[in-house]
PDB file of C-alpha atoms in Angstrom:
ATOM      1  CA  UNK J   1     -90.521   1.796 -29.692  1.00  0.00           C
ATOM      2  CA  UNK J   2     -88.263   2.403 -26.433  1.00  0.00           C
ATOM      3  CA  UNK J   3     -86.718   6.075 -26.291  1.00  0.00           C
ATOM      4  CA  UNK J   4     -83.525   4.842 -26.656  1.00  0.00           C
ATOM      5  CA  UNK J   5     -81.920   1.583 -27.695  1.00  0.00           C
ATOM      6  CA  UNK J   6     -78.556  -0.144 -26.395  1.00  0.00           C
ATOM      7  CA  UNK J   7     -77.519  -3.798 -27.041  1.00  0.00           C
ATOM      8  CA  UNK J   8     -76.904  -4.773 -23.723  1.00  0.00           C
ATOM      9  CA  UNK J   9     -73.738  -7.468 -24.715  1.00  0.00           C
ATOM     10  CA  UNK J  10     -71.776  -9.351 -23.624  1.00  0.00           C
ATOM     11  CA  UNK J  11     -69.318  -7.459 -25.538  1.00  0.00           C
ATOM     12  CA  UNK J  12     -66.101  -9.086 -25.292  1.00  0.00           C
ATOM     13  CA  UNK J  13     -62.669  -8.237 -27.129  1.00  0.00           C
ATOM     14  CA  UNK J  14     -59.340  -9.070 -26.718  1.00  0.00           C
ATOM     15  CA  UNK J  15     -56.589  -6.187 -25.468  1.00  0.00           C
ATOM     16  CA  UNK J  16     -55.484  -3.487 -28.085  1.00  0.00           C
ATOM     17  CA  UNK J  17     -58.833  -3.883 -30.030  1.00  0.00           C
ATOM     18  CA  UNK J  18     -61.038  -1.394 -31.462  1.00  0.00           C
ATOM     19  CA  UNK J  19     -64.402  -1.235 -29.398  1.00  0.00           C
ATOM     20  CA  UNK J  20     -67.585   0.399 -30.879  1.00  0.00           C
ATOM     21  CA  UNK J  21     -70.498   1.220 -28.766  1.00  0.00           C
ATOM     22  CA  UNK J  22     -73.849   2.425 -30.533  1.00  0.00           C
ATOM     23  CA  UNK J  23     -76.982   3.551 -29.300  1.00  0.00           C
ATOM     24  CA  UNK J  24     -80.243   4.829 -31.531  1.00  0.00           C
ATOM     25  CA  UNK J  25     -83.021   6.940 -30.014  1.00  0.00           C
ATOM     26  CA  UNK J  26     -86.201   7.870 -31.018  1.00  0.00           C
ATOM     27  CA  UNK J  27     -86.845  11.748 -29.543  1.00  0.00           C
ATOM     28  CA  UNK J  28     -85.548  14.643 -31.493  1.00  0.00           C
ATOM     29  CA  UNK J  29     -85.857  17.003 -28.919  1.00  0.00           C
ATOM     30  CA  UNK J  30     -82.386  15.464 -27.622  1.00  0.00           C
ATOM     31  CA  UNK J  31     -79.556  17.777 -27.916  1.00  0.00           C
ATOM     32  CA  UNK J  32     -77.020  16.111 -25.391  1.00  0.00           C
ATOM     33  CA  UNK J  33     -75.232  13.348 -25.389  1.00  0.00           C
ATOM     34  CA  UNK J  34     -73.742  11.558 -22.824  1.00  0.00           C
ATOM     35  CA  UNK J  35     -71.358   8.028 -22.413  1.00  0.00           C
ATOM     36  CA  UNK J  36     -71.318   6.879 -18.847  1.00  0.00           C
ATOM     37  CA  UNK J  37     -68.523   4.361 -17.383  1.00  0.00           C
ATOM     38  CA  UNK J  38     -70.089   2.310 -14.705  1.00  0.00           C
ATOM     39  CA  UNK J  39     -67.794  -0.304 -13.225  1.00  0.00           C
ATOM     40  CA  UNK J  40     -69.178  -3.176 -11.058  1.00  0.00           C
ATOM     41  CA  UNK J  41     -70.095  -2.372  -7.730  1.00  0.00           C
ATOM     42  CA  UNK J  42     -69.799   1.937  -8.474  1.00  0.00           C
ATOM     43  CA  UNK J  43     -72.221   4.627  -9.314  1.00  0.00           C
ATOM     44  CA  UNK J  44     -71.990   5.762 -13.165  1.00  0.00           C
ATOM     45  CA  UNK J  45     -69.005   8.192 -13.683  1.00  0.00           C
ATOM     46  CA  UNK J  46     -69.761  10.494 -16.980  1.00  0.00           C
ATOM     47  CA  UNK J  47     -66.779   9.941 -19.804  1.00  0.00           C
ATOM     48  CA  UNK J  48     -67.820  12.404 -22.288  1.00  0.00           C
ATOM     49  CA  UNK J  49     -70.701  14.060 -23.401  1.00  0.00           C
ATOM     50  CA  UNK J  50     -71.843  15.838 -27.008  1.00  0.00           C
ATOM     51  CA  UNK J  51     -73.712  18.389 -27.799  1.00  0.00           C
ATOM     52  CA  UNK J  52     -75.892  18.232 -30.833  1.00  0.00           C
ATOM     53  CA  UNK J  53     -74.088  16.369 -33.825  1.00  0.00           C
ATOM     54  CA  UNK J  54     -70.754  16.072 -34.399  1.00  0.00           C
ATOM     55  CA  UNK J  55     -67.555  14.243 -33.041  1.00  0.00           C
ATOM     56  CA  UNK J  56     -65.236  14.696 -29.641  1.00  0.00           C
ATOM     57  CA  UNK J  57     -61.875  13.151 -28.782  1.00  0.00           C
ATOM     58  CA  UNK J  58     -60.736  12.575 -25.641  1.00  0.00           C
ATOM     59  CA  UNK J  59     -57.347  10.171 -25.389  1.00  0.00           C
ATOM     60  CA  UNK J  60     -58.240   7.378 -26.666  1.00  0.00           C
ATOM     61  CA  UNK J  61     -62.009   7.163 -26.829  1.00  0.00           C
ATOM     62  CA  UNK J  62     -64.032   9.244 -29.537  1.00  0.00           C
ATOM     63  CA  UNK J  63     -67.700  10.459 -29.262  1.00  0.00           C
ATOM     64  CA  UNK J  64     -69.857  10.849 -32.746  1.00  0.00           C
ATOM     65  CA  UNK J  65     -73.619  12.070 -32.743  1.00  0.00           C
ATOM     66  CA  UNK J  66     -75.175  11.663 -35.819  1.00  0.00           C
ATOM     67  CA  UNK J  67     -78.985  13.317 -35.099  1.00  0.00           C
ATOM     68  CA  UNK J  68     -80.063  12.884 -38.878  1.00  0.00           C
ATOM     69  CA  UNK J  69     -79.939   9.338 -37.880  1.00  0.00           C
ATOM     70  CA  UNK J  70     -80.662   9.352 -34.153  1.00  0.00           C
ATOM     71  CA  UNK J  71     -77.651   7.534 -33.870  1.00  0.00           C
ATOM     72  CA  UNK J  72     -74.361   7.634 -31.623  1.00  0.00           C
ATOM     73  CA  UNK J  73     -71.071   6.158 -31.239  1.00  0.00           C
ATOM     74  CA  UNK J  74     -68.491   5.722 -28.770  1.00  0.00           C
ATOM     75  CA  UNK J  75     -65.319   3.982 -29.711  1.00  0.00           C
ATOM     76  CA  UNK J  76     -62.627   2.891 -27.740  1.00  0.00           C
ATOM     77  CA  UNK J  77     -58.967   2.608 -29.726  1.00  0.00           C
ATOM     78  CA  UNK J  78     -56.045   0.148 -28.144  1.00  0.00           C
ATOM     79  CA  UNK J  79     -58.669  -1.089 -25.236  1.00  0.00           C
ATOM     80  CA  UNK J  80     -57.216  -2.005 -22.185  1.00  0.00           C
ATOM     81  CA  UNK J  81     -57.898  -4.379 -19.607  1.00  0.00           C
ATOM     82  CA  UNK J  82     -58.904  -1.231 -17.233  1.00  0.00           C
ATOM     83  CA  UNK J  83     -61.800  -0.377 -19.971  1.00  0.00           C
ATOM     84  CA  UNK J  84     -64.076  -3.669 -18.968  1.00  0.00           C
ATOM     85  CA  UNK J  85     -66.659  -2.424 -17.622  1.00  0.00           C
ATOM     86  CA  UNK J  86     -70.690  -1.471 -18.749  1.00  0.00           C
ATOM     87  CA  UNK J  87     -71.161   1.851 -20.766  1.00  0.00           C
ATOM     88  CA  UNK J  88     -74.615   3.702 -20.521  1.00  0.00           C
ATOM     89  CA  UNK J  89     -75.762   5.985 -23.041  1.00  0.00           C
ATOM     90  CA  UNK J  90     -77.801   9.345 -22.273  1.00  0.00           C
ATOM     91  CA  UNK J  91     -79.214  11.905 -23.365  1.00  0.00           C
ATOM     92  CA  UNK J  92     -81.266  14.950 -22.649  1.00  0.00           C
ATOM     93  CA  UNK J  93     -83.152  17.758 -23.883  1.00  0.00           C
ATOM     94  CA  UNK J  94     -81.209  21.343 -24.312  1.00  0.00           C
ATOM     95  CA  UNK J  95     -80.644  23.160 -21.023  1.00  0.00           C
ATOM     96  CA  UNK J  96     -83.756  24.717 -19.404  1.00  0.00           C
ATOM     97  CA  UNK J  97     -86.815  22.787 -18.188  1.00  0.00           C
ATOM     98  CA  UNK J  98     -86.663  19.264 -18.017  1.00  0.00           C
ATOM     99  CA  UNK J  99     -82.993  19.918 -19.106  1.00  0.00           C
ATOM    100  CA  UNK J 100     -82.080  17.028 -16.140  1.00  0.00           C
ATOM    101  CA  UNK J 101     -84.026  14.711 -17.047  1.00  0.00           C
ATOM    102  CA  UNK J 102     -81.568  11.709 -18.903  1.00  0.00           C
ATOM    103  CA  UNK J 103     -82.794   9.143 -20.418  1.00  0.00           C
ATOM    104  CA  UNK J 104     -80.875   6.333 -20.615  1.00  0.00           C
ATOM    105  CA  UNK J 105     -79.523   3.166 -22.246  1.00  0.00           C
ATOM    106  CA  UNK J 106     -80.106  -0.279 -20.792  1.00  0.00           C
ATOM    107  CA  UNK J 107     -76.085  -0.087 -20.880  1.00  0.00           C
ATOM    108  CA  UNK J 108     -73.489  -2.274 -22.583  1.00  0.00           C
ATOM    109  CA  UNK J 109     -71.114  -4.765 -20.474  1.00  0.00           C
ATOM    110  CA  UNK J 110     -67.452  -4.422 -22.294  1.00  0.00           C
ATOM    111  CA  UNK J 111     -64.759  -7.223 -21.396  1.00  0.00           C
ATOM    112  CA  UNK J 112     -61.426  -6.410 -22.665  1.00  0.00           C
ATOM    113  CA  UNK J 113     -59.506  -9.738 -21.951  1.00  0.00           C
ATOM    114  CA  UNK J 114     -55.594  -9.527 -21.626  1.00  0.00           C
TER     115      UNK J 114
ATOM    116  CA  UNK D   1     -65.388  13.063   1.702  1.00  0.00           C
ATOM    117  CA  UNK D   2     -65.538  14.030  -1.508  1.00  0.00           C
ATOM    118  CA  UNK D   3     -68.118  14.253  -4.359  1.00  0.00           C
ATOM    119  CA  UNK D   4     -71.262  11.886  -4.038  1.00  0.00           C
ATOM    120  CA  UNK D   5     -72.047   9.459  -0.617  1.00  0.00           C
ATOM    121  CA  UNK D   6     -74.317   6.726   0.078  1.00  0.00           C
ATOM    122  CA  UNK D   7     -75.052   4.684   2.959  1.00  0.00           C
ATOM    123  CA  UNK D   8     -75.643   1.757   3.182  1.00  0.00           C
ATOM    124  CA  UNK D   9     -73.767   0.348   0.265  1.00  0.00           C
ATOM    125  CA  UNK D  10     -75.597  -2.874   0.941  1.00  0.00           C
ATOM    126  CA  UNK D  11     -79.186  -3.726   2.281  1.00  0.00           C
ATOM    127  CA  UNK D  12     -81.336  -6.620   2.867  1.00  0.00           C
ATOM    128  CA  UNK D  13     -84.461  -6.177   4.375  1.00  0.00           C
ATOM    129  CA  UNK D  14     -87.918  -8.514   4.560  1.00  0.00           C
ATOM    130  CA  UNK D  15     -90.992  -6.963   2.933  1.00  0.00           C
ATOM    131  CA  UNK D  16     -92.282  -6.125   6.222  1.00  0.00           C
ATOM    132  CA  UNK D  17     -88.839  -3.826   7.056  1.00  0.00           C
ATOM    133  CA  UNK D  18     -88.303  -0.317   7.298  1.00  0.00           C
ATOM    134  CA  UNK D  19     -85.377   1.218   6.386  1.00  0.00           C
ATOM    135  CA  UNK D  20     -84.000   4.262   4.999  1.00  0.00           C
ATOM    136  CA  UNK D  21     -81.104   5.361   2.428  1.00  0.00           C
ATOM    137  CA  UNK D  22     -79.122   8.337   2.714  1.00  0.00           C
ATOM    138  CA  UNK D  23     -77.076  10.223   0.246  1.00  0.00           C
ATOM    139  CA  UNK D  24     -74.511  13.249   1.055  1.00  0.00           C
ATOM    140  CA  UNK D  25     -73.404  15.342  -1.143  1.00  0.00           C
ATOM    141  CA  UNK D  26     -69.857  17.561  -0.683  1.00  0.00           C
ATOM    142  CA  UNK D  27     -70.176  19.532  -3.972  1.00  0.00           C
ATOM    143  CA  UNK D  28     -71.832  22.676  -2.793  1.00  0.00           C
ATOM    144  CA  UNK D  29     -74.867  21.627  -5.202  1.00  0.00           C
ATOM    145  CA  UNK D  30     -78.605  22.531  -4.957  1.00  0.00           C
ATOM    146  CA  UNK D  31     -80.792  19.743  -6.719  1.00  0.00           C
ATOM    147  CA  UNK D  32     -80.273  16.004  -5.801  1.00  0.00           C
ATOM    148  CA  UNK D  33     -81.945  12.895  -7.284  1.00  0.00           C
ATOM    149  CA  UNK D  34     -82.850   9.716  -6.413  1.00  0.00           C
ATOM    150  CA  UNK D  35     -82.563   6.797  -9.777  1.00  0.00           C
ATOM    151  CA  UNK D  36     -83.252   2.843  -9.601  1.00  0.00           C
ATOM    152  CA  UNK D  37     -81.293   0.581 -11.617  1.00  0.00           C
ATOM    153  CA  UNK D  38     -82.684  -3.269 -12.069  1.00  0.00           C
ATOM    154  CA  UNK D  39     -81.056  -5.455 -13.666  1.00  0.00           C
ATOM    155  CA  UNK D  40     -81.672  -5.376 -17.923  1.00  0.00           C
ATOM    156  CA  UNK D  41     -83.614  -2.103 -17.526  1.00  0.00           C
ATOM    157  CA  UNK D  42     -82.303   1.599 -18.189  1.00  0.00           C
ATOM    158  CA  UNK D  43     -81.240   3.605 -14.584  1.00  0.00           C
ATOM    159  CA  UNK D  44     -84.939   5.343 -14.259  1.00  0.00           C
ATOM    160  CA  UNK D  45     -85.472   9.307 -12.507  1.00  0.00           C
ATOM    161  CA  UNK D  46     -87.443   8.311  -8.943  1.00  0.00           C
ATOM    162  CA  UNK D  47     -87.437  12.063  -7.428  1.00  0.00           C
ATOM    163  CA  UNK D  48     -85.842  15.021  -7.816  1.00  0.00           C
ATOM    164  CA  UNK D  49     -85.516  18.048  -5.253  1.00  0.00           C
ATOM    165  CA  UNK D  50     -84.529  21.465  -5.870  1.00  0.00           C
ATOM    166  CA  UNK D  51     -83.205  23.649  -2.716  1.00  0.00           C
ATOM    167  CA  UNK D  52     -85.273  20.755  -0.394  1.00  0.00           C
ATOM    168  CA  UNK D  53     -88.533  21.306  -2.353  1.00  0.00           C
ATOM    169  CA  UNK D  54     -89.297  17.754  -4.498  1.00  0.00           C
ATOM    170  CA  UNK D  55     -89.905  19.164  -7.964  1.00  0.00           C
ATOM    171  CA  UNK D  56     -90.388  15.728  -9.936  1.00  0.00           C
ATOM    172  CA  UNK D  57     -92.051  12.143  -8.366  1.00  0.00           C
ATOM    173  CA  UNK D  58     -92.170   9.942 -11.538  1.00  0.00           C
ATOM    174  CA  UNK D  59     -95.204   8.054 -10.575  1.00  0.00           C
ATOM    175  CA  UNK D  60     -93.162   6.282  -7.616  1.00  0.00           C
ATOM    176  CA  UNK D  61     -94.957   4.099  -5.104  1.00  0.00           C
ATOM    177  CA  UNK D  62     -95.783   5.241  -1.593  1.00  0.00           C
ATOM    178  CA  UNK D  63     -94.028   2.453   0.251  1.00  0.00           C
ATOM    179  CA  UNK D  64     -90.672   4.980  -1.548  1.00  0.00           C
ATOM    180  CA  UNK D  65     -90.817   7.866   0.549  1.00  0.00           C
ATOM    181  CA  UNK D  66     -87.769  11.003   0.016  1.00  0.00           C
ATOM    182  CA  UNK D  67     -86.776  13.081   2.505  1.00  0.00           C
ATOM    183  CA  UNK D  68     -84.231  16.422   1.468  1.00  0.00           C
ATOM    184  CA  UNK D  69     -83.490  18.063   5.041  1.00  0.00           C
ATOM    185  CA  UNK D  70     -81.225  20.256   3.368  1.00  0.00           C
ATOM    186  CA  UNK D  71     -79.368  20.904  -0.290  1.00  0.00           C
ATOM    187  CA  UNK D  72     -76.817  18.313   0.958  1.00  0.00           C
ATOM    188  CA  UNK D  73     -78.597  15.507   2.238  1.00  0.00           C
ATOM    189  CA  UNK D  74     -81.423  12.979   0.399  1.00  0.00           C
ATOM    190  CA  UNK D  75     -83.032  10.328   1.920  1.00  0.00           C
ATOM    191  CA  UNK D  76     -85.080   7.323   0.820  1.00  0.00           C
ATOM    192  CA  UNK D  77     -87.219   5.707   3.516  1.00  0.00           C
ATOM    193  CA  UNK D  78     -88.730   2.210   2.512  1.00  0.00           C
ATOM    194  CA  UNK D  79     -91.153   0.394   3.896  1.00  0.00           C
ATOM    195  CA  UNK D  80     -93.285  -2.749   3.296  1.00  0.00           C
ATOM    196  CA  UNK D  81     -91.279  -3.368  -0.271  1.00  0.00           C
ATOM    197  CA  UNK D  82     -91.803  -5.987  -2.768  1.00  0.00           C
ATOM    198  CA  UNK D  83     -89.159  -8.535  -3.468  1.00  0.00           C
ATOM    199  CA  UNK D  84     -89.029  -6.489  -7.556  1.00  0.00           C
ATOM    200  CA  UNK D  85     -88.024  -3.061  -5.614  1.00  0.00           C
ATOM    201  CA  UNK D  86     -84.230  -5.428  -5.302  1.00  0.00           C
ATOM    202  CA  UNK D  87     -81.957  -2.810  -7.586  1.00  0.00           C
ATOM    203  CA  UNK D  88     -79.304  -0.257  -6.975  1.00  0.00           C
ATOM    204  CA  UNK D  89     -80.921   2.704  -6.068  1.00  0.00           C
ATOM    205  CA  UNK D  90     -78.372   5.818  -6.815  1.00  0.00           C
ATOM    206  CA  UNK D  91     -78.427   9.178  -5.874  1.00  0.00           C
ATOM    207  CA  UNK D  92     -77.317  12.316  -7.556  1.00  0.00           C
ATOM    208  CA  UNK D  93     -76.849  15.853  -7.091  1.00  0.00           C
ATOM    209  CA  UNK D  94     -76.225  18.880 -10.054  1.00  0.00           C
ATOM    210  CA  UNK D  95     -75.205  22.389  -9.424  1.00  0.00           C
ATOM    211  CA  UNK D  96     -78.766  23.489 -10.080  1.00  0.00           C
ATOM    212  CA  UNK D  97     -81.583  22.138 -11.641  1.00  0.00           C
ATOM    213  CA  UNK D  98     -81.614  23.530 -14.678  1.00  0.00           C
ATOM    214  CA  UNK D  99     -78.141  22.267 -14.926  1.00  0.00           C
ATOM    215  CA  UNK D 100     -77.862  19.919 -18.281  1.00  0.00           C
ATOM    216  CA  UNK D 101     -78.187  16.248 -17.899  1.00  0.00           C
ATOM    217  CA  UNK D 102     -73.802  15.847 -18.281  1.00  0.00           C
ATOM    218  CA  UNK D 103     -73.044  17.714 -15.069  1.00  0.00           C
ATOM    219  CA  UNK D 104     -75.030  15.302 -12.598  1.00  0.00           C
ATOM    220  CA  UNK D 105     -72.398  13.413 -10.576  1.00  0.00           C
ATOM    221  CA  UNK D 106     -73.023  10.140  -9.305  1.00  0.00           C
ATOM    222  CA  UNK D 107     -72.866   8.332  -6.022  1.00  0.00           C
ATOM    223  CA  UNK D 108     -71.989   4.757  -5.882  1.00  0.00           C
ATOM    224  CA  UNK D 109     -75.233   3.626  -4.779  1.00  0.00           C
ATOM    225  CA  UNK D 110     -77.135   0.889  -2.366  1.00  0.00           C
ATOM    226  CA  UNK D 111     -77.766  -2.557  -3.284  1.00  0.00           C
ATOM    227  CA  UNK D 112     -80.946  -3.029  -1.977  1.00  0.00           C
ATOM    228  CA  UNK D 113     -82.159  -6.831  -1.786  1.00  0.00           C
ATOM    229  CA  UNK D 114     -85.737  -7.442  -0.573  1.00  0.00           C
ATOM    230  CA  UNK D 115     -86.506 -10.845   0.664  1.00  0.00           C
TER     231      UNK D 115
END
């Protein structure tokens, strides 16, 4: 079984949708979680990240962790054209050693069509 | 500049090349990495230097060698490459090493094509 798990898509939804992004993993030694924005042609740029379980809000896009079932969400409400793009999941141990090391998602490619 | 640089942005070189990456970072940060991303597989750690000194090879092929002159700069230098190295290879950089995984910052990365 992979670490973690992320249908890769195509994922593609028409403006002003609801978009929900879901990734499972397998090591419970994770304690952060992290969505990553990675448009074509650019480096990943982080969008949020979660510590342990729980939900986070940012505008319009809305982080849940639930580690009972090694499972996380990211949802995007009234998508926008601007929001096509792929979105990794990470995550990594608490902070100390080996604290850097992320493992990710094979990443999800979003389309959010006028 | 700001944040995370990488030159070239593009690259295509024959398997019998030798070229070299280089990343510059203008955060002020201390520990750098350097990740591959192929197409359908997760972005995967390659190296990792703290303060110049490599702390992590993740059983990396030879023909990848890094180079970390100082806590700004990284370099990759390939040689003799196999047409499967073709990916994005990224760097990073964090404020420290023990830094958590969220506060690594991203450059834009090379698109490396082997022929």
């Amino acid at each position: 079984q992979k670490e973690v798990e992320q249908d890769p898509g195509p994922l593609s939804v028409p403006e002003g949708a609801i978009v929900s992004l879901n990734c499972t993993y397998s090591n419970s030694a994770f304690q952060y979680f992290m969505w990553y924005r990675q448009y074509s042609r650019k480096g990943p740029e982080l969008l949020m990240y979660t510590y342990s379980s729980g939900n986070k809000e940012d505008g319009r896009f809305t982080a849940q962790v639930d580690k009972s079932s090694k499972y996380i969400s990211l949802f995007i409400r009234d998508s926008q054209p601007s929001d096509s793009a792929t979105y990794l999941c990470a995550m990594s141990p608490y902070s100390g050693a080996g604290s850097y090391q992320l493992t990710f998602g094979k990443g999800t490619k979003l389309s959010v069509i006028p | 500049e700001t944040g995370v640089t990488q030159t070239p942005r593009h690259l295509v070189m024959g398997m019998t090349n030798k070229k070299s990456l280089k990343c510059e970072q203008h955060l002020g940060h201390n520990a750098m990495y350097w990740y591959k991303q192929s197409a359908k597989k997760p972005l995967e750690l390659m190296f990792v230097y703290n303060f110049k000194e490599q702390t992590e090879n993740n059983s990396v092929p030879s023909r990848f060698s890094p180079e970390c002159p100082n806590s700004s700069h990284l370099f990759l230098h390939l040689h003799t490459l196999q047409p499967e190295d073709s990916a994005l290879y990224l760097c990073a950089s964090s404020e420290r090493l023990s830094s958590s995984g969220y506060e690594q910052f991203f450059g834009p990365g090379t698109r490396l094509t082997v022929l």
